[in-house]
Coordinates of C-alpha atoms in Angstrom, one line a residue:
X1 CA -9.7 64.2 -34.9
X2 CA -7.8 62.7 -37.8
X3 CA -7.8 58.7 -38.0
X4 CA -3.9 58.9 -37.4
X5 CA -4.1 60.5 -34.1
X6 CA -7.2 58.1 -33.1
X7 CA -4.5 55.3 -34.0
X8 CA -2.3 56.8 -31.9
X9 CA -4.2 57.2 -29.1
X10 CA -5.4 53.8 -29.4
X11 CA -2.0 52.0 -29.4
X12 CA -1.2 54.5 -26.1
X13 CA -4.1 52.9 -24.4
X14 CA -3.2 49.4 -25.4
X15 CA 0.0 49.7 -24.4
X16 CA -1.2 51.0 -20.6
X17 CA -3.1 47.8 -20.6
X18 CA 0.3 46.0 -21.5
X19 CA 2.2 47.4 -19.0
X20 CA -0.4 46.8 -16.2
X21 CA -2.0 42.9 -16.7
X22 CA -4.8 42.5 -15.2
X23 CA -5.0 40.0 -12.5
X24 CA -7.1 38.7 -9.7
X25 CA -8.0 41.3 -6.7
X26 CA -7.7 37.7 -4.5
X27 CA -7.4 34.1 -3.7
X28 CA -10.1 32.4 -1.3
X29 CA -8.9 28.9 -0.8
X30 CA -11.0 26.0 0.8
X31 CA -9.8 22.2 1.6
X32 CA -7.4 20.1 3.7
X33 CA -3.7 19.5 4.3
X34 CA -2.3 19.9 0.6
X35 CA -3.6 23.7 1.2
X36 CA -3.6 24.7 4.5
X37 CA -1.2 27.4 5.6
X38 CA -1.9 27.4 9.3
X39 CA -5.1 26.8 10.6
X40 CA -4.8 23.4 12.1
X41 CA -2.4 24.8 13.8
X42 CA -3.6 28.0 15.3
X43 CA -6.7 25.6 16.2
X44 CA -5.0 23.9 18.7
X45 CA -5.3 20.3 17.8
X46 CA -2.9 18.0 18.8
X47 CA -3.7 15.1 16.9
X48 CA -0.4 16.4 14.7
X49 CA 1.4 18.6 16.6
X50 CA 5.2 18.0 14.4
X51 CA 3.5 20.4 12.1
X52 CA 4.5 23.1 14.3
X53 CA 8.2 22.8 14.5
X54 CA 11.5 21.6 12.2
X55 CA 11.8 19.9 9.8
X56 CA 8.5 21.3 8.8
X57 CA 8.8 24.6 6.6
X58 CA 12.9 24.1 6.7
X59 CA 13.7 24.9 2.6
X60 CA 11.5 28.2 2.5
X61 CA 10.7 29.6 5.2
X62 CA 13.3 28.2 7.4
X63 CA 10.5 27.8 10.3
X64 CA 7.3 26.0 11.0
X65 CA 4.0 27.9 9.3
X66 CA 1.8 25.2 10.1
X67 CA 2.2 24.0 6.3
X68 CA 2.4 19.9 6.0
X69 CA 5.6 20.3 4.1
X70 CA 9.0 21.6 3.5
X71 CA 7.8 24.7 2.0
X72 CA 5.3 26.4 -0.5
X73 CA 1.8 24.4 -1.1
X74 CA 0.3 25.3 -4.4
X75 CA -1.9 27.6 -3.4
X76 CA 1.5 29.5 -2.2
X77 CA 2.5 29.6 -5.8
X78 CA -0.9 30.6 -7.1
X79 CA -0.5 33.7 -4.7
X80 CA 2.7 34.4 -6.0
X81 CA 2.3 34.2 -9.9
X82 CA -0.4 36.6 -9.5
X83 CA 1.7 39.2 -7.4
X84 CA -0.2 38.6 -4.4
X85 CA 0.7 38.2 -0.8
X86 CA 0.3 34.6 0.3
X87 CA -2.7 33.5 2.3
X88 CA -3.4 34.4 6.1
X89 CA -4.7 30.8 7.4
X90 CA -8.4 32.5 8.3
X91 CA -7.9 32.0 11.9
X92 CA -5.1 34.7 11.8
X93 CA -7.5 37.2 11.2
X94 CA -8.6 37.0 15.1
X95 CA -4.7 38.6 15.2
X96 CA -5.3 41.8 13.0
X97 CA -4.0 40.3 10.3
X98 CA -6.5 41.8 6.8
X99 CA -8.3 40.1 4.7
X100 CA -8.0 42.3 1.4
X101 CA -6.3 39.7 -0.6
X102 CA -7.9 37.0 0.5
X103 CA -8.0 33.9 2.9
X104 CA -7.0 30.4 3.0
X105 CA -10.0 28.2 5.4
X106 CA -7.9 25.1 4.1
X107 CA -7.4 22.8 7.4
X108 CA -5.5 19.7 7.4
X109 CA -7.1 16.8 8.2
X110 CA -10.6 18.2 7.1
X111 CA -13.5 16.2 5.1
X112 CA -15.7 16.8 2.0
X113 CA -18.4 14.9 4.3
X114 CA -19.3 16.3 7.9
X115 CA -17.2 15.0 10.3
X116 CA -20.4 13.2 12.5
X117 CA -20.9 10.9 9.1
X118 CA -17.5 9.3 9.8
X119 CA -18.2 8.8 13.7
X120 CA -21.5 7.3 12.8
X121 CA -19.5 4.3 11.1
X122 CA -17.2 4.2 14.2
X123 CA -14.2 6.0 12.1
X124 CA -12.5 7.8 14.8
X125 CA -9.3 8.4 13.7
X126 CA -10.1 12.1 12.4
X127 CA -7.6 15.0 12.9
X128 CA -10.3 17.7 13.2
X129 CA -13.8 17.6 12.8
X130 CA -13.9 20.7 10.6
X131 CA -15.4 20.1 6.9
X132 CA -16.7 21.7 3.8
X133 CA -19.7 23.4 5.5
X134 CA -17.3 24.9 7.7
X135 CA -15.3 26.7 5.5
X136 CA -17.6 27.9 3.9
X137 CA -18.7 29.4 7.2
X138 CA -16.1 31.3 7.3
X139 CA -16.3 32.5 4.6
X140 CA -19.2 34.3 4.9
X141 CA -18.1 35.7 8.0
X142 CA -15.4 37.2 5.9
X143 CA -17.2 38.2 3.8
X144 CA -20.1 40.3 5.5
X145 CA -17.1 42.1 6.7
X146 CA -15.5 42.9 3.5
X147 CA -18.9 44.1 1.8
X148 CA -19.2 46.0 4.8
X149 CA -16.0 48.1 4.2
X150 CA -15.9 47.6 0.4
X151 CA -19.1 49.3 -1.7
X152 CA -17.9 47.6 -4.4
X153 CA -18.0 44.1 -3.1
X154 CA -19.7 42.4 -6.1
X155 CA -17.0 43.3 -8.2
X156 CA -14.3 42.5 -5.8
X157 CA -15.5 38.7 -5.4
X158 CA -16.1 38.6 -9.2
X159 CA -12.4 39.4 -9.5
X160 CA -11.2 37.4 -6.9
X161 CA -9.9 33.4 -7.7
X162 CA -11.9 30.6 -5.7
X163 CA -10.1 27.7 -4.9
X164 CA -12.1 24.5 -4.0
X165 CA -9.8 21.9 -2.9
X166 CA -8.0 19.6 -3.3
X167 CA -10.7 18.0 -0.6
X168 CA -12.3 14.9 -0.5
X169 CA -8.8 13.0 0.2
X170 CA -9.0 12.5 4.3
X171 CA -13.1 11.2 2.9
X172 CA -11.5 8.2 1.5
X173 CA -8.0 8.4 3.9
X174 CA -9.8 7.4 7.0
X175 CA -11.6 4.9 5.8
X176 CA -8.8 3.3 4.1
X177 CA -6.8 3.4 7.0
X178 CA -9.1 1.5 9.2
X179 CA -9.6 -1.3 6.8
X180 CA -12.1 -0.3 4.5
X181 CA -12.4 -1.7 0.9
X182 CA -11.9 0.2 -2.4
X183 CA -15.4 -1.5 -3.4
X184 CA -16.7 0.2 0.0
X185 CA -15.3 3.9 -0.8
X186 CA -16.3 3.5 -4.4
X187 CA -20.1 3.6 -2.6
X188 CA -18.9 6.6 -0.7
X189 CA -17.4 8.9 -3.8
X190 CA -20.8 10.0 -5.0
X191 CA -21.7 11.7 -1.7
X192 CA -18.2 13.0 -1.7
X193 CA -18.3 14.4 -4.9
X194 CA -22.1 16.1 -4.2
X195 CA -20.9 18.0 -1.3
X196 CA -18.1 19.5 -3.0
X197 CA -20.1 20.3 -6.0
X198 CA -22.8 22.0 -3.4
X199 CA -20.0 23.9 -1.9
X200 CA -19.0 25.5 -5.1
X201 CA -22.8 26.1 -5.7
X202 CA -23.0 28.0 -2.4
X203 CA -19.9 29.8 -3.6
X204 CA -21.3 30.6 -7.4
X205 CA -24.4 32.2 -5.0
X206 CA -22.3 33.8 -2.5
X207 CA -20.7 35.9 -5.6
X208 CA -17.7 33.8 -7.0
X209 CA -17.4 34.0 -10.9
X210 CA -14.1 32.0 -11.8
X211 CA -13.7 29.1 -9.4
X212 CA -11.1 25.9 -9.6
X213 CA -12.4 23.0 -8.6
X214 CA -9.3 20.3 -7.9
X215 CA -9.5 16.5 -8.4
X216 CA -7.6 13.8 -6.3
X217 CA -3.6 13.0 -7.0
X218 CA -2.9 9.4 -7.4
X219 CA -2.6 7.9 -4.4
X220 CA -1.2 4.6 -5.6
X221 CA 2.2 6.9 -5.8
X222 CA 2.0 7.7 -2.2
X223 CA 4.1 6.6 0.6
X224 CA 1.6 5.7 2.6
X225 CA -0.9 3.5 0.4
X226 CA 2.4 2.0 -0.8
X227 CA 3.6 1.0 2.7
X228 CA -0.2 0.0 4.1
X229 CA -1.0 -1.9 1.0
X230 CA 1.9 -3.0 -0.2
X231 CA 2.0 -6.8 -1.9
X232 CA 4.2 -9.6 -3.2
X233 CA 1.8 -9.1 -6.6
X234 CA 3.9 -7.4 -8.5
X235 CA 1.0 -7.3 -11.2
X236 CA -0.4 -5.0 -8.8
X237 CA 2.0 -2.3 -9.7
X238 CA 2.5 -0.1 -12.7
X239 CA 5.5 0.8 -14.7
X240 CA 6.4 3.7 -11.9
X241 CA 6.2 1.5 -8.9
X242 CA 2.9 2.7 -7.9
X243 CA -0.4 0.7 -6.9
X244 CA -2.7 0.6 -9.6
X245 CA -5.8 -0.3 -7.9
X246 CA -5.7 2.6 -5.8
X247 CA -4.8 5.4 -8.9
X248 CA -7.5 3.8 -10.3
X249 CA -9.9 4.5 -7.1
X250 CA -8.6 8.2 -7.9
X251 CA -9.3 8.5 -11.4
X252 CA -12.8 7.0 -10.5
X253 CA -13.2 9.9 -8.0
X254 CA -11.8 12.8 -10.7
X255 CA -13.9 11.4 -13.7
X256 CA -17.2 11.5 -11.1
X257 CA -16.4 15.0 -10.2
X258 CA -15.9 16.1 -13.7
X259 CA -19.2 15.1 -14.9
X260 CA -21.1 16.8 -12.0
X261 CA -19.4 20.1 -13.2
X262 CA -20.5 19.4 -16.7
X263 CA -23.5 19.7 -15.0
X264 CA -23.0 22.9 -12.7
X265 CA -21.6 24.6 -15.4
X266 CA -25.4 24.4 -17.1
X267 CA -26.9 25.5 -14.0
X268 CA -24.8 28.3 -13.8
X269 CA -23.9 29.4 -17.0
X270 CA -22.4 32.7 -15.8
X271 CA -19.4 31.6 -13.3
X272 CA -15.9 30.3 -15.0
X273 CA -15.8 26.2 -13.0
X274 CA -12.2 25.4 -13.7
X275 CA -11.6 21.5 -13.3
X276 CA -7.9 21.3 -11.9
X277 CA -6.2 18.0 -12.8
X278 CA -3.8 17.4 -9.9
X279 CA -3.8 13.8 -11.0
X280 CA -2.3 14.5 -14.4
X281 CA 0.2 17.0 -13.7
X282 CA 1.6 15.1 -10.8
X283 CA 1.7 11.9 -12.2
X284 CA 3.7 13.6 -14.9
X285 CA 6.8 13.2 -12.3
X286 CA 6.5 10.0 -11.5
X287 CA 6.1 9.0 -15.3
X288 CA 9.8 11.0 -15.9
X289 CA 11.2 11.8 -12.5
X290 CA 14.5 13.0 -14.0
X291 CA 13.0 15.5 -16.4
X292 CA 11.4 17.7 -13.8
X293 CA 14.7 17.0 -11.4
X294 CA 13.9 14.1 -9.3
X295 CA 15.8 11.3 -8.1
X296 CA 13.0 9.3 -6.0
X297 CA 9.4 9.9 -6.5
X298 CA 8.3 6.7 -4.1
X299 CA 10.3 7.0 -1.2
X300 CA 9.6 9.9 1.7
X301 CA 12.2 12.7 2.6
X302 CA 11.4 12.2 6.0
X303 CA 10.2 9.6 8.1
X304 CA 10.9 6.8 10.1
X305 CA 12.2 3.6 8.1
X306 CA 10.9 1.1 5.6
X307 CA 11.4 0.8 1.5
X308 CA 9.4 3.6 1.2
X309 CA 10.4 5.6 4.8
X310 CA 6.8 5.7 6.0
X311 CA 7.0 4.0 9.8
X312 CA 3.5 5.3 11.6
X313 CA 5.2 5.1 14.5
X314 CA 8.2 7.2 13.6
X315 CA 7.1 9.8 11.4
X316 CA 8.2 12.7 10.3
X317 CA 8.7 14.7 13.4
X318 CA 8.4 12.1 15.8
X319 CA 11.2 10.4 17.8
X320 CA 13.5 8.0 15.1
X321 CA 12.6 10.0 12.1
X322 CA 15.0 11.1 9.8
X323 CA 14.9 13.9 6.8
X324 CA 16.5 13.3 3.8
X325 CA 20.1 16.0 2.7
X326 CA 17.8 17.3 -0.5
X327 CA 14.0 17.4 -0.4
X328 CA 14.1 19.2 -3.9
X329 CA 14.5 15.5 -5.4
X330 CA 11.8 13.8 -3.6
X331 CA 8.2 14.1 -4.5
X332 CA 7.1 13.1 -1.3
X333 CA 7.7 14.9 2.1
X334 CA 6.2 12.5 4.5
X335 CA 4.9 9.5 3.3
X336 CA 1.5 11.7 3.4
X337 CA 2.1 15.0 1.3
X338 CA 4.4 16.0 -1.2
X339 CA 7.6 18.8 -0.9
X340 CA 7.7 21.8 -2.1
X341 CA 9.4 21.0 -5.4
X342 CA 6.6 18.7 -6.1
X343 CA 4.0 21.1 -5.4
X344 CA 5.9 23.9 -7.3
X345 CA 5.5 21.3 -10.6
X346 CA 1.9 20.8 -10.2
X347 CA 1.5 24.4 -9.7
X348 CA 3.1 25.4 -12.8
X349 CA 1.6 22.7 -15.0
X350 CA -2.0 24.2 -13.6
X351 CA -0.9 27.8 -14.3
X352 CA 0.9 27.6 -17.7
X353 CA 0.2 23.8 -18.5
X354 CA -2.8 21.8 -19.6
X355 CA -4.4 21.0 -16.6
X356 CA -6.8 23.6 -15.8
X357 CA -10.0 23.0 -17.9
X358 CA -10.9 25.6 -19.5
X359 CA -8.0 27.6 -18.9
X360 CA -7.9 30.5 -16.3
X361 CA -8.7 34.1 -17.1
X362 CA -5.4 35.8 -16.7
X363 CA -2.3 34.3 -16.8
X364 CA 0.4 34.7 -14.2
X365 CA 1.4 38.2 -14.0
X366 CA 5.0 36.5 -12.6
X367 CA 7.0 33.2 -12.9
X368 CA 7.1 31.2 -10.3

C-alpha cells in the first residue's frame, strides 16, 4: 500500500473519531441536597415535605422532582453536556426504572459523618439519617447487578464519571444551626474531610477511574448564615455583602480536602481525582452579579420575609412564603440552595472553566 493511500486512510479514521466524541458510558453521583434528584423524596421523610409540590421544579420541569430548587442541579447539567439522560434518584430503580446510565444516591439533608455521631452530641435536627456509607451502599448493590448483566463491567465503570459531592455541608449546617462555634466545627472538618476521602477510596477500589471530588460553596453568601448570623459589624462583611468569617470556615474546609487528595492521588496513582471548586466558580457571581445576568445574589427567590427573605417559619413552601416573578436573577432559591441559573453557572465554569483540577477527560459532547 502506497504511503498516500495509508494517509488517506488515516485521515478517514480520524475523522470517524471526530464525528463520534468519546464521552462517558455514565454518571454515579453521591451527596446531599445541592445533588439530589429525588430520593428524599421517594424515602418518605417529612422533615421537608415543600419539596414535593410548587414552586419547587416550576422554571424546568414545570412540576416537583424532588429537586431543592427551581430546576436543573449541576449534576443535571453534567448529564446533559455529556448527551446523557439525567439521573434516576437510586430509589426509582425499585419502579423499573434502569440503571445503564447511571444513578444519583445524592439525598438531601444527608452527612459526610454517620448520622448516630450527630445524635451523640444531642444534634437532632437532622432531615434523614442517611450518610456517606450509605450511598455507597447502594451503590454496590447497583453495581453487583450491572456486572451481573454487563461482562464487560470493568470497562463500563472505568468509563463512567463519579461524582463525590458536594457533601460535608449539612456536617457543619446542623451544628451551626444549633449554636455551635466556627472554632468548634473547625475541630470537626478533619473527620469530615477523612470520610469523604475514604469514600472516594472505596470508590477508586470498587472500579472508578476518573472521579470529582467537590469542595464547599461559600456559605457566608447564603441566605441563611446571612439571616442567622447577621451583625451590626459591618467589618464583618466583605465587598459583596457576604460574611466573611463563615467563607473563610469554607475555604478552610476546601484547602483541607485538597491536601488529602494530594495525598490519595499518591496512593492511587491510576484513578483521575478531580478537585471541583464550587467555591470559586460560584463566588464568581457574587463578585460580578451583572455579568453572568443577576440582579440579587443575597436575597432568596422564595421565602417568607426579612432583608434577605429567609423567615424559618415561612419558608419556601410553607404558609406566608412568597416566590419571586424571575428566579433566573437570583442566585439563591431558598435562603438554603441556589436556582437553577446559579447552578447552570457553576456547572459550566466546572465543565469548560477553571475549576476542575486537573481538567476532565472529555469535554462536553453538547452545550449546556
Amino acid at each position: 500500500m502506497s504511503i498516500f493511500m495509508k494517509t488517506i486512510i488515516f485521515i478517514y479514521f480520524l475523522s470517524l473519531v471526530s464525528c463520534h466524541p468519546q464521552s462517558y458510558n455514565a454518571i454515579f453521583s453521591f451527596g446531599d441536597s445541592l445533588a439530589d434528584t429525588g430520593n428524599f423524596l421517594l424515602s418518605g421523610a417529612m422533615t421537608f415535605p415543600v419539596i414535593g409540590k410548587l414552586p419547587y421544579g416550576e422554571t424546568f420541569f414545570k412540576h416537583a422532582t424532588g429537586r431543592c430548587s427551581n430546576g436543573r442541579l449541576i449534576v443535571d447539567f453534567f448529564a446533559e453536556a455529556y448527551g446523557l439522560p439525567l439521573l434516576p434518584p437510586y430509589l426509582a430503580l425499585k419502579k423499573g426504572i434502569k440503571a445503564e446510565n447511571g444513578v444519583n444516591f445524592a439525598t438531601a439533608g444527608a452527612t459526610a459523618i454517620s448520622a448516630e455521631y450527630f445524635y451523640s452530641k444531642n444534634i437532632t435536627i437532622l432531615w434523614t439519617n442517611v450518610s456517606l456509607t450509605h450511598q455507597l451502599g447502594w451503590f454496590q448493590q447497583v453495581k453487583a447487578n450491572i456486572c451481573a448483566i454487563r461482562k464487560d463491567c470493568r470497562e463500563y465503570l472505568k468509563k463512567s464519571l463519579f461524582i463525590v459531592g458536594e457533601i460535608g455541608g449539612n456536617d457543619y449546617n446542623y451544628p451551626y444551626f444549633v449554636g455551635g462555634s466556627i472554632k468548634q466545627l473547625k475541630a470537626l472538618v478533619p473527620a469530615v474531610v477523612e470520610t469523604i476521602i475514604e469514600a472516594t477510596s472505596v470508590l477508586i477500589e470498587e472500579g472508578a477511574v476518573e472521579l470529582i471530588v467537590p469542595g464547599n460553596l461559600p456559605i457566608g453568601c447564603s441566605a441563611v448564615y446571612l439571616t442567622l448570623f447577621g451583625t451590626p459589624n459591618k467589618d464583618a462583611y466583605d465587598k459583596n455583602g457576604c460574611l466573611k468569617a463563615y467563607n473563610a470556615f469554607s475555604k478552610y474546609h476546601n484547602a483541607k480536602l485538597k491536601l488529602a487528595i494530594e495525598d490519595l492521588r499518591k496512593e492511587y496513582p491510576q484513578a483521575k481525582i478531580v478537585y471541583a471548586d464550587y467555591y470559586g466558580a460560584a463566588k464568581r457571581f457574587y463578585h460580578a452579579p451583572k455579568h453572568y445576568g443577576f440582579s440579587n445574589t443575597l436575597v432568596a427567590c422564595c421565602g417568607g420575609g426579612g432583608p434577605y427573605n429567609f423567615n424559618n417559619s415561612a419558608r419556601c413552601g410553607h404558609i406566608g412564603y412568597k416566590a419571586c416573578l424571575d428566579a433566573s436573577k437570583f442566585t439563591n432559591w431558598d435562603g438554603i440552595h441556589l436556582t437553577e441559573a446559579a447552578y447552570y453557572h457553576i456547572a459550566k465554569g466546572l465543565l469548560n472553566g477553571p475549576f476542575t483540577s486537573p481538567p476532565l477527560t472529555f469535554p462536553p459532547i453538547k452545550q449546556i
